[in-house]
């Protein structure tokens, strides 16, 4: 998978924020993908012993959500954890994993924010621009904005608003559990983002692509064989 190098990663906090503001203007908030054939999820582990972390991308056939390919890489994270600059910490490792893919996804679900971000440039939006691929932010916690009560029925949602702008939605994916926060990453609109996230849920709070990516970074991905559901393919 091709990665577009739009800026340096060796930046100060001020420079990183300036890059985010510049790139935010390039995010496309309209849908530019039809019915996806391959959907991917990405995730990254916390920094462990020796400062190493693992980044993973898992590609699934849609709508069956069977695993086609998985790539897991290890390396050091970039910046220390700074709220609002997560993409500068995590993107390089995720991009390395994506660069090794043979199966090119039509859509990527990201365990992080899209435009639901103070500068409208969360991890999902950043990755979408760097990969020139439609992305959706599927975050487990709120970074900015406010919303009303979400209905208990799966599929219920309310708009997430920040400074008078709709930046995403709080979406109930499973009754009895907290909602997740869905936002445009790149080349999608919010209605389609909500549709695809719900379509990718299989009885868990988080959608299957990001759930399996989380298992992959933990070394717990169910064994599979390309196209047959068994074996394992790791970088």
Short mmCIF file of N, CA and C in Angstrom, two decimals, residues 85-224:
data_model
loop_
_atom_site.label_atom_id
_atom_site.label_comp_id
_atom_site.label_asym_id
_atom_site.label_seq_id
_atom_site.Cartn_x
_atom_site.Cartn_y
_atom_site.Cartn_z
N UNK A 85 -2.16 15.23 19.84
CA UNK A 85 -1.07 14.95 18.90
C UNK A 85 -0.79 13.45 18.80
N UNK A 86 -1.83 12.66 19.04
CA UNK A 86 -1.67 11.21 19.00
C UNK A 86 -1.18 10.72 17.64
N UNK A 87 -1.62 11.37 16.57
CA UNK A 87 -1.24 10.89 15.24
C UNK A 87 0.27 11.01 15.00
N UNK A 88 0.92 12.00 15.61
CA UNK A 88 2.36 12.13 15.45
C UNK A 88 3.11 11.06 16.25
N UNK A 89 2.47 10.52 17.24
CA UNK A 89 3.06 9.46 18.04
C UNK A 89 2.89 8.09 17.38
N UNK A 90 1.70 7.86 16.80
CA UNK A 90 1.33 6.51 16.37
C UNK A 90 1.38 6.29 14.85
N UNK A 91 1.21 7.33 14.06
CA UNK A 91 1.10 7.14 12.60
C UNK A 91 2.28 6.42 11.97
N UNK A 92 3.55 6.78 12.28
CA UNK A 92 4.65 6.13 11.57
C UNK A 92 4.64 4.61 11.67
N UNK A 93 4.33 4.07 12.84
CA UNK A 93 4.31 2.62 13.01
C UNK A 93 3.14 2.00 12.24
N UNK A 94 1.98 2.64 12.30
CA UNK A 94 0.82 2.13 11.56
C UNK A 94 1.08 2.18 10.06
N UNK A 95 1.68 3.25 9.60
CA UNK A 95 1.97 3.39 8.17
C UNK A 95 2.95 2.32 7.69
N UNK A 96 3.91 1.96 8.53
CA UNK A 96 4.85 0.90 8.17
C UNK A 96 4.11 -0.41 7.95
N UNK A 97 3.14 -0.70 8.82
CA UNK A 97 2.33 -1.91 8.66
C UNK A 97 1.51 -1.84 7.37
N UNK A 98 0.87 -0.71 7.13
CA UNK A 98 0.04 -0.55 5.93
C UNK A 98 0.86 -0.65 4.65
N UNK A 99 2.08 -0.14 4.69
CA UNK A 99 2.95 -0.15 3.52
C UNK A 99 3.27 -1.57 3.07
N UNK A 100 3.18 -2.53 3.97
CA UNK A 100 3.52 -3.91 3.65
C UNK A 100 2.32 -4.73 3.18
N UNK A 101 1.16 -4.11 3.11
CA UNK A 101 -0.04 -4.84 2.68
C UNK A 101 0.02 -5.20 1.20
N UNK A 102 -0.47 -6.38 0.89
CA UNK A 102 -0.69 -6.78 -0.50
C UNK A 102 -2.15 -6.52 -0.89
N UNK A 103 -3.07 -6.76 0.04
CA UNK A 103 -4.49 -6.50 -0.19
C UNK A 103 -4.76 -5.04 0.17
N UNK A 104 -5.22 -4.25 -0.78
CA UNK A 104 -5.41 -2.82 -0.58
C UNK A 104 -6.85 -2.54 -0.17
N UNK A 105 -7.07 -2.05 1.04
CA UNK A 105 -8.44 -1.82 1.52
C UNK A 105 -9.11 -0.64 0.83
N UNK A 106 -10.43 -0.73 0.69
CA UNK A 106 -11.23 0.36 0.16
C UNK A 106 -11.62 1.35 1.25
N UNK A 107 -11.55 0.90 2.49
CA UNK A 107 -11.98 1.70 3.63
C UNK A 107 -11.22 1.24 4.86
N UNK A 108 -10.80 2.19 5.70
CA UNK A 108 -10.05 1.85 6.91
C UNK A 108 -10.76 2.42 8.13
N UNK A 109 -11.02 1.57 9.12
CA UNK A 109 -11.56 2.00 10.41
C UNK A 109 -10.40 2.14 11.38
N UNK A 110 -10.37 3.28 12.06
CA UNK A 110 -9.23 3.62 12.91
C UNK A 110 -9.67 3.74 14.36
N UNK A 111 -8.92 3.13 15.27
CA UNK A 111 -9.19 3.26 16.70
C UNK A 111 -8.66 4.61 17.15
N UNK A 112 -9.43 5.65 16.86
CA UNK A 112 -9.02 7.01 17.19
C UNK A 112 -9.99 8.00 16.56
N UNK A 113 -9.72 9.27 16.75
CA UNK A 113 -10.60 10.32 16.23
C UNK A 113 -10.31 10.64 14.77
N UNK A 114 -11.35 11.14 14.09
CA UNK A 114 -11.17 11.73 12.78
C UNK A 114 -11.17 13.24 12.95
N UNK A 115 -12.24 13.90 12.47
CA UNK A 115 -12.33 15.35 12.63
C UNK A 115 -12.88 15.73 14.00
N UNK A 116 -13.24 14.75 14.83
CA UNK A 116 -13.69 15.05 16.20
C UNK A 116 -12.47 15.35 17.06
N UNK A 117 -11.84 16.45 16.75
CA UNK A 117 -10.52 16.80 17.27
C UNK A 117 -10.46 18.33 17.34
N UNK A 118 -9.78 18.90 18.32
CA UNK A 118 -9.75 20.36 18.44
C UNK A 118 -9.31 21.08 17.16
N UNK A 119 -8.39 20.48 16.41
CA UNK A 119 -7.93 21.09 15.16
C UNK A 119 -8.46 20.33 13.94
N UNK A 120 -9.44 19.44 14.18
CA UNK A 120 -10.11 18.66 13.13
C UNK A 120 -9.13 17.76 12.38
N UNK A 121 -8.12 17.26 13.09
CA UNK A 121 -7.11 16.43 12.46
C UNK A 121 -6.64 15.35 13.42
N UNK A 122 -7.55 14.40 13.70
CA UNK A 122 -7.19 13.27 14.54
C UNK A 122 -6.47 12.20 13.74
N UNK A 123 -6.18 11.09 14.39
CA UNK A 123 -5.41 10.00 13.79
C UNK A 123 -6.06 9.49 12.51
N UNK A 124 -7.39 9.30 12.51
CA UNK A 124 -8.07 8.76 11.32
C UNK A 124 -7.94 9.70 10.13
N UNK A 125 -8.10 11.00 10.36
CA UNK A 125 -7.97 11.96 9.27
C UNK A 125 -6.53 12.03 8.75
N UNK A 126 -5.59 12.01 9.68
CA UNK A 126 -4.17 12.06 9.31
C UNK A 126 -3.80 10.85 8.46
N UNK A 127 -4.18 9.66 8.89
CA UNK A 127 -3.88 8.45 8.14
C UNK A 127 -4.58 8.46 6.78
N UNK A 128 -5.82 8.96 6.74
CA UNK A 128 -6.54 9.01 5.48
C UNK A 128 -5.82 9.83 4.43
N UNK A 129 -5.26 10.97 4.83
CA UNK A 129 -4.52 11.81 3.90
C UNK A 129 -3.21 11.16 3.49
N UNK A 130 -2.51 10.56 4.44
CA UNK A 130 -1.20 9.96 4.15
C UNK A 130 -1.33 8.70 3.29
N UNK A 131 -2.48 8.03 3.36
CA UNK A 131 -2.71 6.83 2.56
C UNK A 131 -3.62 7.10 1.36
N UNK A 132 -4.17 8.31 1.28
CA UNK A 132 -5.12 8.69 0.23
C UNK A 132 -6.24 7.65 0.12
N UNK A 133 -6.80 7.31 1.28
CA UNK A 133 -7.80 6.25 1.39
C UNK A 133 -8.92 6.70 2.32
N UNK A 134 -10.17 6.34 2.02
CA UNK A 134 -11.26 6.67 2.93
C UNK A 134 -11.04 6.07 4.32
N UNK A 135 -11.23 6.89 5.35
CA UNK A 135 -11.04 6.43 6.73
C UNK A 135 -12.18 6.92 7.60
N UNK A 136 -12.42 6.19 8.69
CA UNK A 136 -13.44 6.54 9.68
C UNK A 136 -12.81 6.47 11.06
N UNK A 137 -13.05 7.49 11.87
CA UNK A 137 -12.59 7.46 13.26
C UNK A 137 -13.61 6.74 14.12
N UNK A 138 -13.16 5.77 14.90
CA UNK A 138 -14.02 4.98 15.79
C UNK A 138 -13.37 4.98 17.18
N UNK A 139 -13.55 6.06 17.91
CA UNK A 139 -12.87 6.24 19.19
C UNK A 139 -13.71 5.72 20.34
N UNK A 140 -13.03 5.23 21.37
CA UNK A 140 -13.73 4.72 22.55
C UNK A 140 -13.98 5.79 23.60
N UNK A 141 -13.31 6.93 23.46
CA UNK A 141 -13.49 8.01 24.43
C UNK A 141 -13.62 9.34 23.70
N UNK A 142 -14.13 10.33 24.40
CA UNK A 142 -14.41 11.64 23.83
C UNK A 142 -13.19 12.56 23.99
N UNK A 143 -12.80 13.23 22.91
CA UNK A 143 -11.68 14.17 22.97
C UNK A 143 -12.19 15.60 23.08
N UNK A 144 -13.21 15.94 22.31
CA UNK A 144 -13.78 17.27 22.37
C UNK A 144 -15.23 17.21 21.90
N UNK A 145 -15.98 18.25 22.21
CA UNK A 145 -17.38 18.31 21.82
C UNK A 145 -18.32 17.80 22.90
N UNK A 146 -19.61 18.01 22.66
CA UNK A 146 -20.65 17.57 23.58
C UNK A 146 -21.79 16.91 22.81
N UNK A 147 -22.54 16.08 23.52
CA UNK A 147 -23.69 15.42 22.89
C UNK A 147 -24.75 15.13 23.95
N UNK A 148 -25.97 14.88 23.48
CA UNK A 148 -27.06 14.51 24.38
C UNK A 148 -27.07 13.03 24.68
N UNK A 149 -28.14 12.58 25.29
CA UNK A 149 -28.27 11.17 25.65
C UNK A 149 -28.47 10.32 24.40
N UNK A 150 -27.85 9.15 24.41
CA UNK A 150 -27.95 8.22 23.29
C UNK A 150 -28.95 7.13 23.66
N UNK A 151 -29.86 6.80 22.74
CA UNK A 151 -30.82 5.72 22.98
C UNK A 151 -30.12 4.40 23.23
N UNK A 152 -30.82 3.49 23.90
CA UNK A 152 -30.23 2.20 24.25
C UNK A 152 -30.21 1.20 23.10
N UNK A 153 -31.03 1.40 22.09
CA UNK A 153 -31.09 0.47 20.97
C UNK A 153 -29.83 0.57 20.11
N UNK A 154 -29.19 -0.57 19.78
CA UNK A 154 -28.02 -0.52 18.89
C UNK A 154 -28.35 0.21 17.60
N UNK A 155 -27.48 1.09 17.18
CA UNK A 155 -27.72 1.91 16.00
C UNK A 155 -28.20 3.31 16.35
N UNK A 156 -28.61 3.52 17.62
CA UNK A 156 -29.02 4.85 18.05
C UNK A 156 -27.80 5.75 18.14
N UNK A 157 -27.98 7.02 17.77
CA UNK A 157 -26.86 7.96 17.85
C UNK A 157 -27.36 9.38 18.05
N UNK A 158 -26.49 10.23 18.53
CA UNK A 158 -26.76 11.66 18.62
C UNK A 158 -25.53 12.39 18.10
N UNK A 159 -25.75 13.56 17.54
CA UNK A 159 -24.65 14.33 16.98
C UNK A 159 -23.70 14.83 18.06
N UNK A 160 -22.44 14.85 17.72
CA UNK A 160 -21.39 15.40 18.57
C UNK A 160 -21.06 16.79 18.04
N UNK A 161 -21.18 17.81 18.90
CA UNK A 161 -21.04 19.19 18.46
C UNK A 161 -19.93 19.89 19.23
N UNK A 162 -19.11 20.64 18.50
CA UNK A 162 -18.04 21.43 19.11
C UNK A 162 -18.03 22.81 18.48
N UNK A 163 -18.15 23.83 19.29
CA UNK A 163 -18.14 25.22 18.82
C UNK A 163 -19.13 25.44 17.67
N UNK A 164 -20.31 24.84 17.81
CA UNK A 164 -21.37 25.02 16.84
C UNK A 164 -21.27 24.17 15.59
N UNK A 165 -20.25 23.31 15.51
CA UNK A 165 -20.04 22.46 14.34
C UNK A 165 -20.27 21.00 14.69
N UNK A 166 -21.00 20.28 13.84
CA UNK A 166 -21.17 18.84 14.01
C UNK A 166 -19.87 18.16 13.58
N UNK A 167 -19.22 17.50 14.52
CA UNK A 167 -17.91 16.90 14.22
C UNK A 167 -17.95 15.37 14.27
N UNK A 168 -19.11 14.80 14.56
CA UNK A 168 -19.21 13.35 14.64
C UNK A 168 -20.50 12.96 15.32
N UNK A 169 -20.51 11.74 15.87
CA UNK A 169 -21.70 11.24 16.55
C UNK A 169 -21.31 10.25 17.63
N UNK A 170 -22.08 10.25 18.70
CA UNK A 170 -21.97 9.20 19.72
C UNK A 170 -22.92 8.09 19.29
N UNK A 171 -22.39 6.91 19.04
CA UNK A 171 -23.14 5.80 18.45
C UNK A 171 -23.22 4.63 19.42
N UNK A 172 -24.43 4.16 19.68
CA UNK A 172 -24.62 2.96 20.51
C UNK A 172 -24.48 1.74 19.61
N UNK A 173 -23.45 0.95 19.85
CA UNK A 173 -23.23 -0.25 19.04
C UNK A 173 -23.74 -1.51 19.73
N UNK A 174 -23.91 -1.45 21.07
CA UNK A 174 -24.39 -2.61 21.82
C UNK A 174 -25.13 -2.13 23.06
N UNK A 175 -26.31 -2.69 23.28
CA UNK A 175 -27.11 -2.29 24.44
C UNK A 175 -26.36 -2.56 25.74
N UNK A 176 -26.47 -1.62 26.68
CA UNK A 176 -25.86 -1.81 27.98
C UNK A 176 -24.41 -1.39 28.06
N UNK A 177 -23.82 -0.99 26.93
CA UNK A 177 -22.43 -0.55 26.92
C UNK A 177 -22.35 0.91 26.47
N UNK A 178 -21.25 1.56 26.82
CA UNK A 178 -21.08 2.96 26.45
C UNK A 178 -21.02 3.11 24.93
N UNK A 179 -21.44 4.26 24.41
CA UNK A 179 -21.34 4.48 22.96
C UNK A 179 -19.88 4.65 22.54
N UNK A 180 -19.65 4.56 21.25
CA UNK A 180 -18.35 4.92 20.70
C UNK A 180 -18.53 6.23 19.93
N UNK A 181 -17.43 6.86 19.58
CA UNK A 181 -17.48 8.16 18.93
C UNK A 181 -16.99 8.03 17.49
N UNK A 182 -17.92 8.21 16.58
CA UNK A 182 -17.65 8.04 15.15
C UNK A 182 -17.51 9.41 14.49
N UNK A 183 -16.49 9.56 13.67
CA UNK A 183 -16.32 10.81 12.96
C UNK A 183 -15.69 10.57 11.59
N UNK A 184 -15.89 11.54 10.72
CA UNK A 184 -15.26 11.50 9.39
C UNK A 184 -13.75 11.46 9.57
N UNK A 185 -13.12 10.56 8.85
CA UNK A 185 -11.66 10.57 8.77
C UNK A 185 -11.24 11.31 7.51
N UNK A 186 -11.55 10.70 6.36
CA UNK A 186 -11.22 11.30 5.06
C UNK A 186 -12.03 10.57 4.00
N UNK A 187 -12.56 11.32 3.04
CA UNK A 187 -13.29 10.77 1.89
C UNK A 187 -14.54 9.98 2.27
N UNK A 188 -15.16 10.33 3.39
CA UNK A 188 -16.46 9.76 3.77
C UNK A 188 -17.32 10.90 4.33
N UNK A 189 -18.63 10.66 4.42
CA UNK A 189 -19.48 11.59 5.14
C UNK A 189 -20.00 10.89 6.39
N UNK A 190 -20.59 11.64 7.28
CA UNK A 190 -20.99 11.07 8.57
C UNK A 190 -22.07 10.00 8.45
N UNK A 191 -23.13 10.20 7.64
CA UNK A 191 -24.14 9.14 7.53
C UNK A 191 -23.56 7.80 7.07
N UNK A 192 -22.67 7.84 6.06
CA UNK A 192 -22.08 6.59 5.59
C UNK A 192 -21.10 6.02 6.61
N UNK A 193 -20.41 6.88 7.33
CA UNK A 193 -19.51 6.40 8.38
C UNK A 193 -20.29 5.62 9.43
N UNK A 194 -21.42 6.16 9.86
CA UNK A 194 -22.26 5.48 10.84
C UNK A 194 -22.78 4.15 10.29
N UNK A 195 -23.20 4.18 9.04
CA UNK A 195 -23.71 2.95 8.41
C UNK A 195 -22.67 1.85 8.40
N UNK A 196 -21.45 2.18 7.97
CA UNK A 196 -20.42 1.15 7.84
C UNK A 196 -19.91 0.68 9.19
N UNK A 197 -19.84 1.56 10.16
CA UNK A 197 -19.42 1.13 11.49
C UNK A 197 -20.41 0.12 12.05
N UNK A 198 -21.71 0.43 11.95
CA UNK A 198 -22.71 -0.52 12.45
C UNK A 198 -22.67 -1.83 11.67
N UNK A 199 -22.46 -1.74 10.36
CA UNK A 199 -22.40 -2.95 9.54
C UNK A 199 -21.21 -3.82 9.89
N UNK A 200 -20.17 -3.22 10.47
CA UNK A 200 -18.95 -3.96 10.83
C UNK A 200 -18.96 -4.45 12.28
N UNK A 201 -20.02 -4.19 13.01
CA UNK A 201 -20.11 -4.66 14.40
C UNK A 201 -20.66 -6.08 14.43
N UNK A 202 -20.07 -6.90 15.26
CA UNK A 202 -20.47 -8.30 15.37
C UNK A 202 -20.67 -8.68 16.84
N UNK A 203 -21.52 -7.91 17.53
CA UNK A 203 -21.85 -8.24 18.91
C UNK A 203 -20.92 -7.67 19.95
N UNK A 204 -19.97 -6.86 19.53
CA UNK A 204 -19.05 -6.22 20.46
C UNK A 204 -19.28 -4.71 20.42
N UNK A 205 -18.71 -4.00 21.38
CA UNK A 205 -18.84 -2.55 21.40
C UNK A 205 -18.12 -1.91 20.23
N UNK A 206 -16.94 -2.43 19.87
CA UNK A 206 -16.17 -1.83 18.79
C UNK A 206 -16.31 -2.68 17.53
N UNK A 207 -16.21 -2.05 16.35
CA UNK A 207 -16.37 -2.79 15.10
C UNK A 207 -15.28 -3.84 14.90
N UNK A 208 -15.64 -4.86 14.15
CA UNK A 208 -14.76 -6.02 13.98
C UNK A 208 -13.38 -5.67 13.42
N UNK A 209 -13.24 -4.79 12.45
CA UNK A 209 -11.88 -4.50 11.95
C UNK A 209 -10.93 -3.97 13.03
N UNK A 210 -11.40 -3.02 13.85
CA UNK A 210 -10.51 -2.49 14.89
C UNK A 210 -10.37 -3.47 16.05
N UNK A 211 -11.40 -4.27 16.29
CA UNK A 211 -11.30 -5.29 17.36
C UNK A 211 -10.22 -6.31 17.01
N UNK A 212 -10.20 -6.74 15.75
CA UNK A 212 -9.21 -7.73 15.35
C UNK A 212 -7.81 -7.11 15.28
N UNK A 213 -7.73 -5.83 14.91
CA UNK A 213 -6.42 -5.17 14.93
C UNK A 213 -5.89 -5.08 16.35
N UNK A 214 -6.79 -4.84 17.30
CA UNK A 214 -6.39 -4.82 18.72
C UNK A 214 -5.87 -6.19 19.15
N UNK A 215 -6.54 -7.25 18.73
CA UNK A 215 -6.07 -8.60 19.05
C UNK A 215 -4.72 -8.87 18.38
N UNK A 216 -4.54 -8.34 17.17
CA UNK A 216 -3.29 -8.58 16.45
C UNK A 216 -2.09 -7.97 17.17
N UNK A 217 -2.24 -6.74 17.67
CA UNK A 217 -1.10 -6.11 18.36
C UNK A 217 -0.81 -6.82 19.68
N UNK A 218 -1.83 -7.49 20.23
CA UNK A 218 -1.63 -8.24 21.47
C UNK A 218 -1.15 -9.67 21.22
N UNK A 219 -1.00 -10.04 19.94
CA UNK A 219 -0.58 -11.39 19.60
C UNK A 219 -1.66 -12.42 19.81
N UNK A 220 -2.93 -11.99 19.76
CA UNK A 220 -4.05 -12.88 20.04
C UNK A 220 -4.99 -13.03 18.86
N UNK A 221 -4.58 -12.64 17.66
CA UNK A 221 -5.44 -12.75 16.50
C UNK A 221 -5.70 -14.22 16.19
N UNK A 222 -6.98 -14.60 16.00
CA UNK A 222 -7.27 -15.99 15.65
C UNK A 222 -6.51 -16.40 14.40
N UNK A 223 -5.98 -17.62 14.42
CA UNK A 223 -5.21 -18.10 13.29
C UNK A 223 -6.08 -18.13 12.04
N UNK A 224 -5.46 -17.85 10.89
CA UNK A 224 -6.20 -17.90 9.64
C UNK A 224 -5.25 -18.21 8.49
#
